[in-house]
XYZ file of C-alpha atoms in Angstrom:
401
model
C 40.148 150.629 3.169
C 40.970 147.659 0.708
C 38.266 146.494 -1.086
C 37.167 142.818 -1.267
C 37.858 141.351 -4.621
C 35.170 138.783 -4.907
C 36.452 137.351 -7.869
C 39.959 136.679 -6.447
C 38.443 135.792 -3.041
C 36.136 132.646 -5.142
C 39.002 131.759 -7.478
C 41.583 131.200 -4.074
C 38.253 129.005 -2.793
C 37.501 127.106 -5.420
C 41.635 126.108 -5.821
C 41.447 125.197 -2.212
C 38.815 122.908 -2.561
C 40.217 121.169 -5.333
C 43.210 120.759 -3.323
C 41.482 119.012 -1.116
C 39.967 116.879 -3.487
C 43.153 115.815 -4.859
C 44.406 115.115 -1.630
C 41.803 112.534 -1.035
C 42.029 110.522 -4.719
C 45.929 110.649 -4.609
C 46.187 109.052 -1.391
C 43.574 106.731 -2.405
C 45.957 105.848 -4.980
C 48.906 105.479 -3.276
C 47.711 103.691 -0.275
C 48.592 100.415 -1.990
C 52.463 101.178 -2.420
C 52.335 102.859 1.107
C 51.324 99.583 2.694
C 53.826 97.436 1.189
C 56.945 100.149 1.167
C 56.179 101.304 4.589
C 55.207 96.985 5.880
C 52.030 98.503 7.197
C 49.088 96.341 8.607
C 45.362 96.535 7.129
C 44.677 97.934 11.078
C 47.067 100.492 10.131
C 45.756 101.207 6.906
C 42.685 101.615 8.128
C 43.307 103.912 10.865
C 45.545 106.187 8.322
C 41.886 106.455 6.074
C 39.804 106.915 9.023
C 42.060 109.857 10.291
C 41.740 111.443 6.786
C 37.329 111.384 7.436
C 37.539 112.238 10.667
C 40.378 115.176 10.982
C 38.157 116.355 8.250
C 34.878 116.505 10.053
C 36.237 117.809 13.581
C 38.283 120.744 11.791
C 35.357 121.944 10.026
C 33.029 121.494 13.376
C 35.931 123.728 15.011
C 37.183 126.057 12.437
C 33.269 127.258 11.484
C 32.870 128.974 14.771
C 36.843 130.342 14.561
C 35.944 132.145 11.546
C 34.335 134.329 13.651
C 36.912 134.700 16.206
C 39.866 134.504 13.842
C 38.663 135.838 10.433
C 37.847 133.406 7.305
C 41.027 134.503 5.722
C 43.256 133.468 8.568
C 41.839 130.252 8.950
C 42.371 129.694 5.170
C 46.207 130.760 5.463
C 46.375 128.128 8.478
C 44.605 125.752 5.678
C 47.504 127.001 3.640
C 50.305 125.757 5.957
C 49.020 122.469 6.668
C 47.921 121.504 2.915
C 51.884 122.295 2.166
C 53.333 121.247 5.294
C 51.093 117.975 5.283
C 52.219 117.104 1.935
C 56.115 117.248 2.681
C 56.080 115.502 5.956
C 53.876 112.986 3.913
C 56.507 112.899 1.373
C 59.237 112.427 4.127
C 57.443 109.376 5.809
C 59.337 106.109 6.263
C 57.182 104.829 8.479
C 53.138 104.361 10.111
C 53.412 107.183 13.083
C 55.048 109.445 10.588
C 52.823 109.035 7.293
C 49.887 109.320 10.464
C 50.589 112.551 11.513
C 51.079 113.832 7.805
C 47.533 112.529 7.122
C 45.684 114.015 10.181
C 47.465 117.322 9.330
C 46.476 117.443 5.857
C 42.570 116.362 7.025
C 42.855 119.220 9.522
C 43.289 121.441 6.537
C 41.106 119.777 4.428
C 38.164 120.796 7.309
C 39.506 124.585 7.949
C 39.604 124.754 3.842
C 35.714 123.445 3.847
C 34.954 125.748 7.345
C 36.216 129.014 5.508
C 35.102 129.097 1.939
C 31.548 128.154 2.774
C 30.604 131.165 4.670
C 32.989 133.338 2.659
C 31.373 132.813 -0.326
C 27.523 132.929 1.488
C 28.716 136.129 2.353
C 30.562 137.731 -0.712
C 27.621 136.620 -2.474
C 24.573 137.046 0.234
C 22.141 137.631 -2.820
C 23.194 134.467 -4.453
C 24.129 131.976 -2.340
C 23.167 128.606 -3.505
C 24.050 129.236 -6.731
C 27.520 130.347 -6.192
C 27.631 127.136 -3.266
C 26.877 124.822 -6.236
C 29.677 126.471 -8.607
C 32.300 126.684 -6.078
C 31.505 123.173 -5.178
C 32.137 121.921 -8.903
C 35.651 121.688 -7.564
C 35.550 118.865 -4.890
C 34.636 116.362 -7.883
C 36.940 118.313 -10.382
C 39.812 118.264 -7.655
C 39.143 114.184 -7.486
C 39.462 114.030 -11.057
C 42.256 116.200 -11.650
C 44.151 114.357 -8.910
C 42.581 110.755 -10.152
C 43.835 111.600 -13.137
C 47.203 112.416 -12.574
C 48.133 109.615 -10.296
C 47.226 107.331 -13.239
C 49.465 108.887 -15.767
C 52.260 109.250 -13.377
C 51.561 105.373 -12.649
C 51.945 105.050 -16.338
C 54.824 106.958 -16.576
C 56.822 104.879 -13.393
C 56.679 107.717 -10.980
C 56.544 106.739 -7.197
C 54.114 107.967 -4.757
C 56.405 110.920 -3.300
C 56.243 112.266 -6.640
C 52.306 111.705 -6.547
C 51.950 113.756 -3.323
C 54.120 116.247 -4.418
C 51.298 117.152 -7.185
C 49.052 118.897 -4.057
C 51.727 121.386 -3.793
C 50.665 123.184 -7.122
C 46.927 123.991 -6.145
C 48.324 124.267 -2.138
C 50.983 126.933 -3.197
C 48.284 128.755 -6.011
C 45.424 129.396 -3.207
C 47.884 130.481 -0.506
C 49.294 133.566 -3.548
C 45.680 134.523 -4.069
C 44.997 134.993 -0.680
C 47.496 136.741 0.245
C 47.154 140.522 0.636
C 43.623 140.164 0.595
C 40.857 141.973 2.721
C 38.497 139.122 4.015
C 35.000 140.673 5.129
C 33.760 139.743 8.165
C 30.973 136.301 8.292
C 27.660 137.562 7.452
C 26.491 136.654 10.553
C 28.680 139.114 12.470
C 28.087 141.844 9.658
C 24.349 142.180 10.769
C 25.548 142.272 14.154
C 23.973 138.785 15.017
C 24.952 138.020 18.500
C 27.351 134.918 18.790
C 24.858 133.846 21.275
C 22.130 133.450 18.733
C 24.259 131.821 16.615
C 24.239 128.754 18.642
C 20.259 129.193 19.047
C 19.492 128.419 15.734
C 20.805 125.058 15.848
C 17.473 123.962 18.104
C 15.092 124.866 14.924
C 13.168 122.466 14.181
C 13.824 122.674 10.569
C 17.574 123.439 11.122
C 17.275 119.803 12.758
C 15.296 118.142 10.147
C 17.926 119.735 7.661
C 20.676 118.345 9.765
C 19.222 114.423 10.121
C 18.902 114.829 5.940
C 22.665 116.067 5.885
C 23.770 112.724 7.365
C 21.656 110.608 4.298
C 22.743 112.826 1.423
C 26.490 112.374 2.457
C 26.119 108.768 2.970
C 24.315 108.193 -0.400
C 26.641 110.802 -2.745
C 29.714 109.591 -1.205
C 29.634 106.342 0.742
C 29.547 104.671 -2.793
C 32.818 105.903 -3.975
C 34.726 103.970 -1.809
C 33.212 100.712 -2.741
C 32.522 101.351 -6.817
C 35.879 100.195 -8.175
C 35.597 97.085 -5.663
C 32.413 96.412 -6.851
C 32.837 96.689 -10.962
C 36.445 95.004 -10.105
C 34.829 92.123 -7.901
C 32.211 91.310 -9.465
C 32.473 92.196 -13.475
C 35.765 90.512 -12.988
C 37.889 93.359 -14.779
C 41.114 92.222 -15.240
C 42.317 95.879 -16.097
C 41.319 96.785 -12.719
C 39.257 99.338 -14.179
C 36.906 100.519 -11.382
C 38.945 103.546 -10.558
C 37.435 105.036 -14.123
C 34.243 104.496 -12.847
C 35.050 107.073 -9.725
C 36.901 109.553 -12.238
C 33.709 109.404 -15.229
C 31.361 110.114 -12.232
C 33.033 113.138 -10.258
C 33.435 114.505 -13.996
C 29.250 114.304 -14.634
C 29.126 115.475 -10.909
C 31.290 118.645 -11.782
C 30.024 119.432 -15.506
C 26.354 119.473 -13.766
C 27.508 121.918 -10.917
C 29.905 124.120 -13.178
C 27.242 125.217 -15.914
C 24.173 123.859 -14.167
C 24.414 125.996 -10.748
C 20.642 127.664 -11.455
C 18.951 124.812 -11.732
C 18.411 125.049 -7.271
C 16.251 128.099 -7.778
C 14.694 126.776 -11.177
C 12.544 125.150 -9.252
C 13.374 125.429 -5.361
C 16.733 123.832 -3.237
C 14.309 121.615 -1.360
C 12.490 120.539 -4.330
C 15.511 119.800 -6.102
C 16.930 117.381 -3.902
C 13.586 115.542 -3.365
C 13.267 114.848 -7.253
C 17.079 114.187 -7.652
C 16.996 111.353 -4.883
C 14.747 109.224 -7.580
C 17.444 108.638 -10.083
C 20.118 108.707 -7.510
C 18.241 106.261 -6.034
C 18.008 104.110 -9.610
C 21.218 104.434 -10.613
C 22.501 102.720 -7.603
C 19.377 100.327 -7.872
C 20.639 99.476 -11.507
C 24.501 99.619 -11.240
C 23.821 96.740 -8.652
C 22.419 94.625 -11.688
C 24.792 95.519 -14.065
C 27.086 92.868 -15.708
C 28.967 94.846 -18.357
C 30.859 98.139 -18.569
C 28.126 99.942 -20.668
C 25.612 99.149 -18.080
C 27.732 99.781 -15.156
C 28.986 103.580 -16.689
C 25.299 103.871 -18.098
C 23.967 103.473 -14.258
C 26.752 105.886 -12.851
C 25.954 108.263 -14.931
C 22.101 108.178 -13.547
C 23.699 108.053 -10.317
C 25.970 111.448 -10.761
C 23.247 112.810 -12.081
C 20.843 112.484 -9.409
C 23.339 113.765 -6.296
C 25.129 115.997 -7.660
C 23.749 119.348 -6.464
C 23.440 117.547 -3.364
C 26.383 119.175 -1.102
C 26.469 122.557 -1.826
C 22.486 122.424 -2.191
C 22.373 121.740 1.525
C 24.999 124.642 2.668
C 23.102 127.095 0.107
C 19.450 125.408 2.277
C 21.225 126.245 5.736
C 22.773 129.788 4.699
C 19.356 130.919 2.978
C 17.060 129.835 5.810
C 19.226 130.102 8.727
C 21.812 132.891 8.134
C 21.563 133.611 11.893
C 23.364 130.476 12.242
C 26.466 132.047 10.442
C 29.104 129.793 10.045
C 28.564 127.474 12.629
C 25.463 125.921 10.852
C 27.363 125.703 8.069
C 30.431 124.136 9.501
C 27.573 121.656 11.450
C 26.213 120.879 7.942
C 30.206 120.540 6.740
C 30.916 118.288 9.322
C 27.945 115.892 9.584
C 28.554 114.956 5.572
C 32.099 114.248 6.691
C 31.368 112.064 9.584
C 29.027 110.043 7.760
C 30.947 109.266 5.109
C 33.516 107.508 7.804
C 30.410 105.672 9.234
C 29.192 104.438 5.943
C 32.401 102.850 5.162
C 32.112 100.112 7.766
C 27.623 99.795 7.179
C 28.344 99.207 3.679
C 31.423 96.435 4.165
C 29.145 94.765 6.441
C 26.433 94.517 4.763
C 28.867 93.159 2.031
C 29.775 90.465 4.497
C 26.130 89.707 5.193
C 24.363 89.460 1.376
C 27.383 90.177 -0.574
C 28.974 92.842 -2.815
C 26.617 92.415 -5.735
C 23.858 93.629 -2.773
C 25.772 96.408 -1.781
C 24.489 98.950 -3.915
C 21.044 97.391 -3.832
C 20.655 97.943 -0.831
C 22.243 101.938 -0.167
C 19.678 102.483 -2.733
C 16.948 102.895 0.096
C 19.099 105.938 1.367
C 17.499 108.244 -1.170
C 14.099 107.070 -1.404
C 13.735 108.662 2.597
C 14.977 112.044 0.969
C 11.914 111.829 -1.189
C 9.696 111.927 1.900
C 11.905 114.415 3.505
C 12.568 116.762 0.683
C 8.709 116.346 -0.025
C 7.031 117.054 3.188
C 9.427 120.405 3.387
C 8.649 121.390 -0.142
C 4.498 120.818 0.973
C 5.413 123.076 3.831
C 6.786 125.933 2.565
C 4.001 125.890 0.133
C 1.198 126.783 2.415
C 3.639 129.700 3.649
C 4.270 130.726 -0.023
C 6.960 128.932 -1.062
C 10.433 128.602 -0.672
C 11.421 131.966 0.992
C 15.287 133.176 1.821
C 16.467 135.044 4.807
C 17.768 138.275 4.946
C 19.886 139.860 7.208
C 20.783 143.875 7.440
C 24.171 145.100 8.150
C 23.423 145.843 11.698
C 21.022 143.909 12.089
C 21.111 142.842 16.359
C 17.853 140.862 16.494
């Protein structure tokens, strides 16, 4: 029988995820042109982003449990098709029901992309998951600057948005070669011989649950901001060079420098521990980039601010896999989806609470987010220390209860 080539198996991942990182900063980018080449309405703008969040979330909610059924390495090949396929039809678009459909394709593959690789790599790596989690996850903000990056220069260079979406192609095209011919193992979860029954027990766990309401603040906090950064520093510093983009790009580069050659730092001290001391200065940076009222202050606070979430994702997947690998891929596609979902909801919270005290008070405010995650993160990290600390579970091959 083939053998599973890790290495190949994490490279095809961690090119998948970047693709669909780039996917969501170049259509960020070209949403602008779209709207006024395509006559679209704000409504219809804002039900072509929405589409993105949400295909996202419900394809990873749907494609966890598939893996299963299916096989990881299917359900990245279907990724595959609808990356590709989702690109052209969004190149082909002359109109709103058109450039629609391309965009809830490519957020379906976004979520089978983020349903597959997360219990693939928990289980080509069972004896170091959160570490390898946090690595692989380096991608999602190197995929946003990658793609943030090269949607400015081809702005610079006069290139038009087809020729922008057309860039998610390369990574699309790279992960689908890698894959192929590949043995995929089976989900941990079925390896042990888990029953798919049990699977869907786990969710009930009280911890599992506590995890789970912490999943929908940690999302919210790392990347509800994004969205409203550039409107902020552009708003209210008054850039004229419209700047605020760079301020997205400079902090998904901290965010993946951190998780690239800082993965150990989860078991330095203990996943749960980690995020309850990284919400303080995520929760200052935001605090501070609020009061900022020049560049250096504003880049000097979002640096803080990158700093303090960015183990965050792949800290909670690595969390779920390592205490509930019974849960397989479902918990991990829960987990997946959850971050998604709340993302979309934060969108609309923070705009109104822009309304309500204004966009100077935006930040101020989604700086409260964290400061919960310190009681949260705390009151776990108390409790596994009167059962001897932060402890991992393992599951035998053949494992049936």
């Amino acid at each position: 029988m083939t053998r599973v080539d890790r290495s190949r198996l994490f490279l095809a991942s961690c090119t998948a995820l970047a693709a669909t990182a780039m996917s969501f900063a170049i259509r960020g980018d070209i949403m602008g042109d779209v709207q006024r080449l395509l006559s679209l309405s704000d409504v219809q703008v804002g039900w072509i982003l929405g589409a993105a969040f949400w295909g996202f979330g419900l394809s990873i909610l749907v494609g966890g449990p598939l893996c299963d059924v299916l096989g990881m390495g299917t359900i990245i090949r279907i990724a595959a098709v609808g990356h590709i396929g989702g690109a052209l039809l969004t190149v082909l678009s002359k109109d709103f029901t058109t450039f629609f459909a391309a965009t809830v394709i490519i957020g379906i593959a976004n979520g089978l992309v983020e349903a597959a690789i997360n219990p693939l790599v928990a289980t080509i790596y069972s004896e170091d998951k959160t570490r390898r989690l946090v690595t692989l996850h380096a991608w999602f903000p190197g995929g946003i600057v990658i793609g943030g990056v090269l949607a400015f220069l081809f702005t610079q260079l006069g290139l038009n948005w087809q020729a922008k979406m057309i860039l998610l192609l390369a990574p699309a095209a790279f992960y689908t070669a890698m894959a192929m011919g590949q043995r995929f193992p089976p989900t941990e979860r079925k390896a042990a011989g888990v029953p798919f029954g049990d699977m869907f027990r786990e969710v009930a766990r009280p911890l599992f649950l506590i995890v789970w309401a912490a999943m929908w603040i940690t999302a919210a906090t790392e990347l509800g901001p994004g969205s409203w950064i550039p409107t902020i520093f552009n708003r209210v510093m008054g850039s004229s060079a419209q700047a605020g983009i760079l301020v997205v790009v400079w902090i998904n580069g901290v965010m993946y420098l951190l998780r690239q050659f800082g993965a150990n730092a989860a078991h330095a001290v203990s996943p749960v521990a980690l995020i309850g001391v990284t919400a303080i200065p995520a929760a200052v940076g935001l605090y501070l980039f609020s009061l900022a009222d020049s560049p250096l202050t504003a880049f000097a606070a979002a640096t803080l601010f990158a700093a303090g979430v960015a183990f965050w994702w792949p800290t909670m997947l690595g969390i779920t896999s390592e205490r509930f690998p019974r849960g397989g891929a479902l918990l991990l596609a829960i987990i997946g989806a959850s971050g998604s979902f709340s993302t979309a909801v934060a969108g609309p919270i923070m705009g109104w609470i822009s309304e309500t005290y204004g966009t100077a008070r935006v930040l101020a405010y989604w700086a409260l987010l964290p400061t919960v995650l310190v009681a949260i993160f705390g009151g776990i990290y108390l409790y596994d220390r009167t059962r001897g600390g932060y402890s991992v579970e393992k599951l035998s091959r053949g494992q049936a209860v």
